[in-house]
Short mmCIF file of C-alpha atoms in Angstrom, two decimals:
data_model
loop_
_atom_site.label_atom_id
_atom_site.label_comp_id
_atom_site.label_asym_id
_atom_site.label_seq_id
_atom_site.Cartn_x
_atom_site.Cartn_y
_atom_site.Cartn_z
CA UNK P 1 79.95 -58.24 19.62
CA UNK P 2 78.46 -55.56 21.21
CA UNK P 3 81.48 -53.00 19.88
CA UNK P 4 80.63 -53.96 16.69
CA UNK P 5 79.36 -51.00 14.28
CA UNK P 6 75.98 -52.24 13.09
CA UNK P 7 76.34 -51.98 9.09
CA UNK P 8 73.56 -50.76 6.87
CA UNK P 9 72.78 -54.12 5.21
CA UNK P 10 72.83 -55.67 9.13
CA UNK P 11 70.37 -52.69 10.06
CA UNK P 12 67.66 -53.79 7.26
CA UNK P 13 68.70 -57.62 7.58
CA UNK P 14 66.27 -58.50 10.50
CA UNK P 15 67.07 -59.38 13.77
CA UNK P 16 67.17 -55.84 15.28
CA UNK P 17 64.83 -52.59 15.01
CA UNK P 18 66.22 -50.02 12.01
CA UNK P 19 63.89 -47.44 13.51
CA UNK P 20 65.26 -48.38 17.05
CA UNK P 21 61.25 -48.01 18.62
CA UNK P 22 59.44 -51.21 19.79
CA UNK P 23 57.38 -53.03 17.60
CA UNK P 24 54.51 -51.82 18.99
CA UNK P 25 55.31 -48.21 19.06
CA UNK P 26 56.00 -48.34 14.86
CA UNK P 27 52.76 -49.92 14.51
CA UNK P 28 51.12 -47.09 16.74
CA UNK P 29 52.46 -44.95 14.18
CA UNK P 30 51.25 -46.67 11.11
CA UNK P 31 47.94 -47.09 12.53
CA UNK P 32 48.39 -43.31 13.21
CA UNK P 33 49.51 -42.30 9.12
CA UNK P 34 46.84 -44.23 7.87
CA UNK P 35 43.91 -42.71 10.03
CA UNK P 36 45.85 -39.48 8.84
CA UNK P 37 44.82 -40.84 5.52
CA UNK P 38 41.43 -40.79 6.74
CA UNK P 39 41.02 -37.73 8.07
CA UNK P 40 42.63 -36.19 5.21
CA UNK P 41 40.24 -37.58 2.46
CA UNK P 42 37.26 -36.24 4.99
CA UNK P 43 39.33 -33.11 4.79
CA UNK P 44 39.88 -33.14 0.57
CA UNK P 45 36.03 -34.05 0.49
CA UNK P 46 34.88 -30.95 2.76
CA UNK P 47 37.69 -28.56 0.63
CA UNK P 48 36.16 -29.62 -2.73
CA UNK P 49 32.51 -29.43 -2.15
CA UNK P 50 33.07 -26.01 0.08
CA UNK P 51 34.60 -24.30 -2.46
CA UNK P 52 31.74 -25.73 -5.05
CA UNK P 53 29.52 -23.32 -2.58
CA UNK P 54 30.20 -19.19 -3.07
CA UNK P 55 30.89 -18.04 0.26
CA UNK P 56 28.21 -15.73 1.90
CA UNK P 57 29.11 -12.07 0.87
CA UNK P 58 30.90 -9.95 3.33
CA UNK P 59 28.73 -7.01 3.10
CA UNK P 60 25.32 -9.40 2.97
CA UNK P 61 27.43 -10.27 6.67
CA UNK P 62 27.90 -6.45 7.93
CA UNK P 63 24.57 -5.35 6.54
CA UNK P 64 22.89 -7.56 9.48
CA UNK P 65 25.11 -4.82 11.64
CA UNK P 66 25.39 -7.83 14.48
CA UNK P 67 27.66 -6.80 17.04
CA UNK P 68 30.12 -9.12 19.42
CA UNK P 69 27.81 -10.05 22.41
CA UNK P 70 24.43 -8.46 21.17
CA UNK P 71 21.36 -10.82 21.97
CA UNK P 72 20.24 -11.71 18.30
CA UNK P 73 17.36 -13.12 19.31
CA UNK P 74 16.27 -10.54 20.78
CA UNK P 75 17.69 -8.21 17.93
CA UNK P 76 15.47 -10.48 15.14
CA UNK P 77 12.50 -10.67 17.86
CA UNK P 78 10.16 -8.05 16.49
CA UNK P 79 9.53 -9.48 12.85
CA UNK P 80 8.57 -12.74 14.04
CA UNK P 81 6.37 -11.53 17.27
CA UNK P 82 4.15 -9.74 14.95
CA UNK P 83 3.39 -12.94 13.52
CA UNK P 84 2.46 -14.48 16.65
CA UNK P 85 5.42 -16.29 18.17
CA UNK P 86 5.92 -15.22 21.65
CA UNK P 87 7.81 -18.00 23.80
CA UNK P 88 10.58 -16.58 25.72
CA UNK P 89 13.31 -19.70 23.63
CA UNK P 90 11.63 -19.24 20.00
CA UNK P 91 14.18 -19.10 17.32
CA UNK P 92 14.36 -15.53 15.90
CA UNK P 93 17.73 -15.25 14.32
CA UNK P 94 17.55 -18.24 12.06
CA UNK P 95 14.13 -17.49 9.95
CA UNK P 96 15.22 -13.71 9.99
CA UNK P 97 18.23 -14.23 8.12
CA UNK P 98 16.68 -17.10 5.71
CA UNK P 99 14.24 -14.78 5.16
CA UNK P 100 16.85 -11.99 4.24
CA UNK P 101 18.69 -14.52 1.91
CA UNK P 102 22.00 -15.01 3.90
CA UNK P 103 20.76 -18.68 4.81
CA UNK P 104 20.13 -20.06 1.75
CA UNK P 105 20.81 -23.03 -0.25
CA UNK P 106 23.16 -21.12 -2.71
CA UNK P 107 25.65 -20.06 -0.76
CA UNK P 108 28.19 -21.70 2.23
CA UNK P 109 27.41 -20.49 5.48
CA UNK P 110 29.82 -17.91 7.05
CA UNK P 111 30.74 -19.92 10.59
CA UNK P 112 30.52 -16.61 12.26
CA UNK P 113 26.55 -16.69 12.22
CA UNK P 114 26.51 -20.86 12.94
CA UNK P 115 28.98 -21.48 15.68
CA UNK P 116 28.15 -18.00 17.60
CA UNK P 117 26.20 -19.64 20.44
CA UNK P 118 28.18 -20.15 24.17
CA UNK P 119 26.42 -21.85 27.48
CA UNK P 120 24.27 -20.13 29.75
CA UNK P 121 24.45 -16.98 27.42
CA UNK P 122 21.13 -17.99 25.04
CA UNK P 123 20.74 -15.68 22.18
CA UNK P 124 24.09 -13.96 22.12
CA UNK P 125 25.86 -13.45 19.45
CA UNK P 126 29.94 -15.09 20.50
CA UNK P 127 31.43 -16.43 17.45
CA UNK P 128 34.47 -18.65 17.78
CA UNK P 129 34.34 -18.09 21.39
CA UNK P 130 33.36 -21.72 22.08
CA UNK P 131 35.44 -23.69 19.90
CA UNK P 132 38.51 -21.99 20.69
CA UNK P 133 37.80 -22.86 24.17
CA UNK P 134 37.26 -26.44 23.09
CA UNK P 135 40.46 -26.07 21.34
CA UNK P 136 42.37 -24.86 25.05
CA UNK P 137 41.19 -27.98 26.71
CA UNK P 138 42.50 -30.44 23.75
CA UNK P 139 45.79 -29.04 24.01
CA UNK P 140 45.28 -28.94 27.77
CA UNK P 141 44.73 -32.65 27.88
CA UNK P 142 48.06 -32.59 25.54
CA UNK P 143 50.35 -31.14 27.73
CA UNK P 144 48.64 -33.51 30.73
CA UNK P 145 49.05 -36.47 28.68
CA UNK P 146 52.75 -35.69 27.37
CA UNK P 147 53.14 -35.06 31.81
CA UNK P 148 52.45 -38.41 31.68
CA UNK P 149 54.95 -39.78 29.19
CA UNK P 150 57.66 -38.11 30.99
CA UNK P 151 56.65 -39.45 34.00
CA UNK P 152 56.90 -42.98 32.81
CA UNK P 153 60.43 -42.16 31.48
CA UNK P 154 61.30 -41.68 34.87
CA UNK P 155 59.36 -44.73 36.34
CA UNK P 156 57.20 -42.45 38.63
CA UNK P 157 54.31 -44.45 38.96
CA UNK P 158 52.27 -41.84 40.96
CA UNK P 159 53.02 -39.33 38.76
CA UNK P 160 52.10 -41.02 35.49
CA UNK P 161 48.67 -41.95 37.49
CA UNK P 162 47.87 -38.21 38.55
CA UNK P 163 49.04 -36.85 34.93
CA UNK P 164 46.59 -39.73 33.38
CA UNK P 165 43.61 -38.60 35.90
CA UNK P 166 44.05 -34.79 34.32
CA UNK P 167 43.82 -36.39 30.81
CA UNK P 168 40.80 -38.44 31.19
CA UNK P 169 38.98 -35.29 32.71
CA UNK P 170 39.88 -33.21 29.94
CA UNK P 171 39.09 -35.57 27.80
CA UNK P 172 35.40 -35.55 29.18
CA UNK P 173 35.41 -31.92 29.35
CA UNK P 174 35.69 -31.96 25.56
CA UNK P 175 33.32 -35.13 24.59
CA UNK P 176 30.95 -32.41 27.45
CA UNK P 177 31.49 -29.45 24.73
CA UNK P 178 31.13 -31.46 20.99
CA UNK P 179 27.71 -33.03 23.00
CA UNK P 180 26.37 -29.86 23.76
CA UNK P 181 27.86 -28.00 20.58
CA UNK P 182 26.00 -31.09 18.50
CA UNK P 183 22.54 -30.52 20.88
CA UNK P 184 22.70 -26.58 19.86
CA UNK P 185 23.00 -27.39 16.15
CA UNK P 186 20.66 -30.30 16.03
CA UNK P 187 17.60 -27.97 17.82
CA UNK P 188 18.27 -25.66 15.21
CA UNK P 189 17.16 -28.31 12.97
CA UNK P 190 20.17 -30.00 11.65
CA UNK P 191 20.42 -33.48 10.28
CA UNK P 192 22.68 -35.09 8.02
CA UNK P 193 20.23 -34.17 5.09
CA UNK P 194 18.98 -31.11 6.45
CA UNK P 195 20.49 -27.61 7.19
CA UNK P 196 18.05 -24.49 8.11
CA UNK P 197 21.86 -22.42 7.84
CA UNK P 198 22.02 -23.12 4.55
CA UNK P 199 23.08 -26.09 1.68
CA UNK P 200 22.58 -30.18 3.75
CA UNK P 201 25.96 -30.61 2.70
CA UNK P 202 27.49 -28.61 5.35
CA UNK P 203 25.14 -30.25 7.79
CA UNK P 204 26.44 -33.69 7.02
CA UNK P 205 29.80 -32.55 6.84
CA UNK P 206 29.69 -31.22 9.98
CA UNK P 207 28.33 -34.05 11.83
CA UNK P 208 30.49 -36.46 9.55
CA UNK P 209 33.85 -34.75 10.32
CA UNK P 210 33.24 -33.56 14.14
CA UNK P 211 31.61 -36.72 14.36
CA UNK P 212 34.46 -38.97 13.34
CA UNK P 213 37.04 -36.95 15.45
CA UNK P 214 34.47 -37.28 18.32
CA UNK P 215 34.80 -40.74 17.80
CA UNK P 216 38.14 -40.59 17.85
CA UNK P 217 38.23 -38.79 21.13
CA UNK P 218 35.42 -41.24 23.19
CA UNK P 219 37.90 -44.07 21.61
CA UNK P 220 41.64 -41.85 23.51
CA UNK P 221 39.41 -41.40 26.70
CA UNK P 222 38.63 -45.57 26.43
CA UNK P 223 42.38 -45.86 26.39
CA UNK P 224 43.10 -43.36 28.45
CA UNK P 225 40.74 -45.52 31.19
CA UNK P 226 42.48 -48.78 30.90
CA UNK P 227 45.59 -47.56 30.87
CA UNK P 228 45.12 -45.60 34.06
CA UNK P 229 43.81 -48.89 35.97
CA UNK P 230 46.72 -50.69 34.61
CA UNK P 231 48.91 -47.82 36.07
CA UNK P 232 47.08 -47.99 39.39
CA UNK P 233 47.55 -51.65 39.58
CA UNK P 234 51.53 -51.60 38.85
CA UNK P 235 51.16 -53.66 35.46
CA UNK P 236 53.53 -51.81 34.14
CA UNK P 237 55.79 -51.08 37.12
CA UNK P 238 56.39 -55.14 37.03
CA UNK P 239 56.74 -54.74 33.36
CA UNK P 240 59.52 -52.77 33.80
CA UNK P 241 58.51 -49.57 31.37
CA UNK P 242 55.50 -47.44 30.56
CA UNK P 243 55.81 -47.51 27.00
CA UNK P 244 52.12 -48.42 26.85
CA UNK P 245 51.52 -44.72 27.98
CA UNK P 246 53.93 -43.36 25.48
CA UNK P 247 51.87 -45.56 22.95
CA UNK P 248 48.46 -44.03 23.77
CA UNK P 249 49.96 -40.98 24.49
CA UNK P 250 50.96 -40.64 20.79
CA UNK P 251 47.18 -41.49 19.83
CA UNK P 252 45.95 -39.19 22.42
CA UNK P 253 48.03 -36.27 20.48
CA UNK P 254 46.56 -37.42 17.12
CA UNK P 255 43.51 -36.53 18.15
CA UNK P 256 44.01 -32.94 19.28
CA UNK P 257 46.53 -32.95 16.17
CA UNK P 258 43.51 -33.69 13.96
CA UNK P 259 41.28 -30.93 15.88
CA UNK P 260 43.85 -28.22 14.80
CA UNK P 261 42.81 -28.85 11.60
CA UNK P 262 39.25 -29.15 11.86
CA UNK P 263 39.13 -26.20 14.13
CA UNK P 264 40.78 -24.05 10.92
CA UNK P 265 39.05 -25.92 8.27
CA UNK P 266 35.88 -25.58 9.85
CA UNK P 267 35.38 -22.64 11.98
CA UNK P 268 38.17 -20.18 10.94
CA UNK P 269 37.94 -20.82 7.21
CA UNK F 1 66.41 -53.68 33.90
CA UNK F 2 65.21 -57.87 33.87
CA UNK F 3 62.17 -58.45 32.47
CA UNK F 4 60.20 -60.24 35.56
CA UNK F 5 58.57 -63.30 34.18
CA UNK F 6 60.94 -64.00 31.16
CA UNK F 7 64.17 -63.06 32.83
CA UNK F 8 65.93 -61.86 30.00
CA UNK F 9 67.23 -58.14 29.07
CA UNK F 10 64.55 -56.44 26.98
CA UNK F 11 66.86 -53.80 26.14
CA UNK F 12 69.37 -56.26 25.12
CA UNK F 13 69.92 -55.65 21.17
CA UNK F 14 72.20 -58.67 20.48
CA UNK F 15 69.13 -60.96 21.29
CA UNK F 16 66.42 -58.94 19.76
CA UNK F 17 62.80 -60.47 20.73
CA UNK F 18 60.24 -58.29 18.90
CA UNK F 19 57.78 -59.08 21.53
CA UNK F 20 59.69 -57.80 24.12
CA UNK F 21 62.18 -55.72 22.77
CA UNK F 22 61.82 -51.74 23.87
CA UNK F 23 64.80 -49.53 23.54
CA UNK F 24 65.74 -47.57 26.92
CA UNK F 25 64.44 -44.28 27.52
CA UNK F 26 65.31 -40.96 29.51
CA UNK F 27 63.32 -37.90 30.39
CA UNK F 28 64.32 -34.87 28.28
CA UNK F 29 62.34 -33.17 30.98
CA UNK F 30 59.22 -30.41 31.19
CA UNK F 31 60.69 -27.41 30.38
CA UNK F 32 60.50 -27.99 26.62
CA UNK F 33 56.90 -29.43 27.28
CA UNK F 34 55.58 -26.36 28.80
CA UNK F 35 57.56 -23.97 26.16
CA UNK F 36 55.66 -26.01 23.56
CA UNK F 37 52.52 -25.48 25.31
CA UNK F 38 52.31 -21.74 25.76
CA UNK F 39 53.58 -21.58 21.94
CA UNK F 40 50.36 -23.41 20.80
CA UNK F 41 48.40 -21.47 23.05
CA UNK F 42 49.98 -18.38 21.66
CA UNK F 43 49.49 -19.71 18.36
CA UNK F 44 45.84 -20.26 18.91
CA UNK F 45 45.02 -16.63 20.83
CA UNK F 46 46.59 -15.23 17.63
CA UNK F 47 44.55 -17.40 15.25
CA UNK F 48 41.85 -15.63 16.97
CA UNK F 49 42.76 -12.47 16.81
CA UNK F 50 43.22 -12.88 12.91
CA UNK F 51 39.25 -14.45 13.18
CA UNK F 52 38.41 -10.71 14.30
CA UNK F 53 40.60 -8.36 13.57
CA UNK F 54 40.67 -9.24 9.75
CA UNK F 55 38.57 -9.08 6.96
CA UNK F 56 37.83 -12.87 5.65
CA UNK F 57 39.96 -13.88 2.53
CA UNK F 58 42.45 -15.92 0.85
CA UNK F 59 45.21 -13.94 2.82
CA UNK F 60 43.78 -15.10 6.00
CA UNK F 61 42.88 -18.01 5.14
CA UNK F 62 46.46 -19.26 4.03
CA UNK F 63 47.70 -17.31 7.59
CA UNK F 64 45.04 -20.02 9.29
CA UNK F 65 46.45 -23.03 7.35
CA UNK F 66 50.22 -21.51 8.07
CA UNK F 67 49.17 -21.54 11.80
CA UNK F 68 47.77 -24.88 11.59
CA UNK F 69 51.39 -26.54 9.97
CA UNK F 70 53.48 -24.55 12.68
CA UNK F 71 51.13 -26.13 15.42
CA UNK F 72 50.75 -29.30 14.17
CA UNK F 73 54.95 -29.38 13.99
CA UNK F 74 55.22 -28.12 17.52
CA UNK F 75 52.28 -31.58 18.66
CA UNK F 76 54.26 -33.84 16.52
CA UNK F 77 58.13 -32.69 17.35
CA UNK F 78 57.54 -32.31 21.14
CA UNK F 79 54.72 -33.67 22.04
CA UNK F 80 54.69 -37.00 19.81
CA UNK F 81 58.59 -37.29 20.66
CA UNK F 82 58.98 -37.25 17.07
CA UNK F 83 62.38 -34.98 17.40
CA UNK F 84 63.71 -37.29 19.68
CA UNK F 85 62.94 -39.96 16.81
CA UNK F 86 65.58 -41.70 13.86
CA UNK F 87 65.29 -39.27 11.09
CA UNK F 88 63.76 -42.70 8.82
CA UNK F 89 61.14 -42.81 10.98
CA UNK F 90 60.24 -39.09 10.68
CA UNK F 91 60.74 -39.02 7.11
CA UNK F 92 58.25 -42.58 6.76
CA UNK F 93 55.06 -40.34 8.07
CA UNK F 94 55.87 -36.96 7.67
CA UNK F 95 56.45 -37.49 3.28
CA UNK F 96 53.07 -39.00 2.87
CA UNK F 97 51.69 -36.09 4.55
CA UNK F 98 53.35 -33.24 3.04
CA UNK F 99 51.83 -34.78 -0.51
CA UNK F 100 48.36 -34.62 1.10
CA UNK F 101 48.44 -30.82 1.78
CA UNK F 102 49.44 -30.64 -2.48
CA UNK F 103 46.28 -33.16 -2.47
CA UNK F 104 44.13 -30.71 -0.23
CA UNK F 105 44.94 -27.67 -2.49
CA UNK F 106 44.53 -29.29 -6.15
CA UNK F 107 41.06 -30.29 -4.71
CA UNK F 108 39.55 -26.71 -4.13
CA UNK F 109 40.20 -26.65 -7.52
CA UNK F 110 38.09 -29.23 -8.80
CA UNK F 111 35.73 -28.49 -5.97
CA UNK F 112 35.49 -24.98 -7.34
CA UNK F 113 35.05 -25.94 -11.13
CA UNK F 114 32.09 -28.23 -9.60
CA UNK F 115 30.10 -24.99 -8.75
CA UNK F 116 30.18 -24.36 -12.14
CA UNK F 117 27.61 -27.09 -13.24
CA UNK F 118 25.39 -25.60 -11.14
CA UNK F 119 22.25 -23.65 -12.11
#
């Protein structure tokens, strides 16, 4: 029997896997094309109604003359202290440019005057710089994770365990970022129906898309968590494989496969 | 390798138990991991570099969305094992996708010819 060449009406007949991957492991990645689905009809939604939007013009952009780590608080400071405002955190930068018509209702934001903020450096002006770290420690966790999976392969318990640890704290590390990165945005006085940088729509977009893969994240890190105690207690060791990792790895890897996409759609575009 | 409590082979393919069944597996190794990584790392640094060093436009915008297809390939060859993978399963959830991206384009479209109902 086991000589036997398995035919192609035997392969689809039942009784065996065509796809030769567990059952649980194809379902992984059905579940996995159909939140694909998801993401890509939050995707086709953001396309459509961005490019309903004129872009902000590029020289309306480089006739603000903002430079790559200038404070542009400071910069925008001296119109708005003449009208009284003198606390050391006031906003400056946003009223300045509504009042100079790049932040209006009309037009799509250009990311580089949103998503220029970066910790402990208040008021300077560092597009990109923070989401493309954000970006280093998805595909950080990534490699970690994948570690992991290759660990299992080999039945190294310890090592799957230590790889795991690395993913769950990168995983953190991001959820640490999108909190603060929603904080920033939300001061500035962004809600779902509200957007001082410009139409609401972006503002709900925002918090609908990041928010969904942030989700998505919490939900891997979850995972991540019970799968690592199951490691440490040798469920899987007695089980006699660690495709569970391989499983949650591939979900894990989703997620920072979905944040390639928002990081271009979103901030690069 | 016996399974502990049911005692029977749960790589055995003659007495296929979807339950239980998992096919064997073997390392294929870090090397190809950490290749993979400092590709998408490269891949990212230069995504960057486009973000300053060029004017914004539809040229750089399709280079971002180029970027984005080679490094999602790289994540879903390597790093979701997909390579390593039948070719039916790879075709099953890599087709669907492909017709999004047509999706994603003919929508700009539509989104575009919206903007001209406004006032």
């Amino acid at each position: 029997m086991s000589t036997q060449t398995i035919t192609k009406s035997k392969m689809w007949g039942g009784g065996n896997s065509p796809f030769k991957v567990s059952y649980g492991k194809l379902m992984m990645w059905i579940f996995l094309l159909s939140d694909a689905f998801t993401f890509s009809s939050l995707l086709v939604g953001y396309g459509a109604i961005r490019y309903s939007f004129p872009s902000t013009p590029q020289e309306q952009i480089e006739g603000l003359g903002l430079k790559f780590g200038e404070d542009v608080q400071a910069k925008f400071a001296d119109g708005a202290a003449a009208h009284g405002e003198h606390a050391e955190h006031a906003e400056h930068f946003i009223p300045a440019l509504r009042e100079a018509g790049v932040f209006t209702e009309l037009q799509w934001p250009s990311p580089d005057l949103v998503f220029n903020h970066f910790p402990f450096a208040h008021g300077l002006h560092l597009p990109l710089i923070f989401v493309s770290l954000m970006t280093l420690i998805l595909i950080l966790s990534s490699v970690t994770m994948v570690l992991g999976v290759e660990a299992g392969q080999r039945m190294d318990q310890k090592g799957v365990a230590k790889w795991l640890f690395w993913t769950i704290v990168g995983g953190f590390a991001f959820l640490s970022c999108q909190a603060w990165e929603w904080t920033n945005f939300i001061t500035a006085g962004a809600t779902p129906w509200a957007n001082p940088y410009g139409p609401p729509t972006f503002a709900a977009l925002f918090f609908l898309v990041t928010g969904f893969h942030g989700f998505h994240v919490f939900s891997g890190v979850v995972l991540n968590v019970i799968t690592y105690l199951n490691v440490r207690k040798g469920t899987y060791e007695e089980r006699g494989h660690y495709e569970m990792v391989e499983k949650v790895g591939l979900y894990w890897h989703f997620v920072d496969l979905v944040w390639v996409f928002v990081f271009t759609f979103f901030y690069l575009i | 390798m016996a399974n502990a409590n049911k005692n029977i082979d749960i790589h055995d393919e003659e007495n296929y138990d979807p339950t239980v069944w998992v096919p064997k597996v073997h390392s294929h190794g870090t090397s190809d991991i950490w290749k993979r990584f400092w590709i998408l790392l490269g891949l990212t640094i230069v995504d960057v570099a486009f973000y300053f060093m060029m004017a914004p436009g539809m040229l750089r915008n399709f280079i971002f969305i180029v970027l984005g297809i080679v490094k999602a390939w790289f994540i879903v060859g390597t790093f979701m094992h997909m390579k390593h993978e039948k070719k039916s399963l790879a075709m099953m959830i890599i087709l669907p996708m492909i017709l999004i991206i047509f999706f994603i384009y003919w929508m700009l479209f539509e989104g575009a010819f919206w903007g001209t109902f406004k006032i």
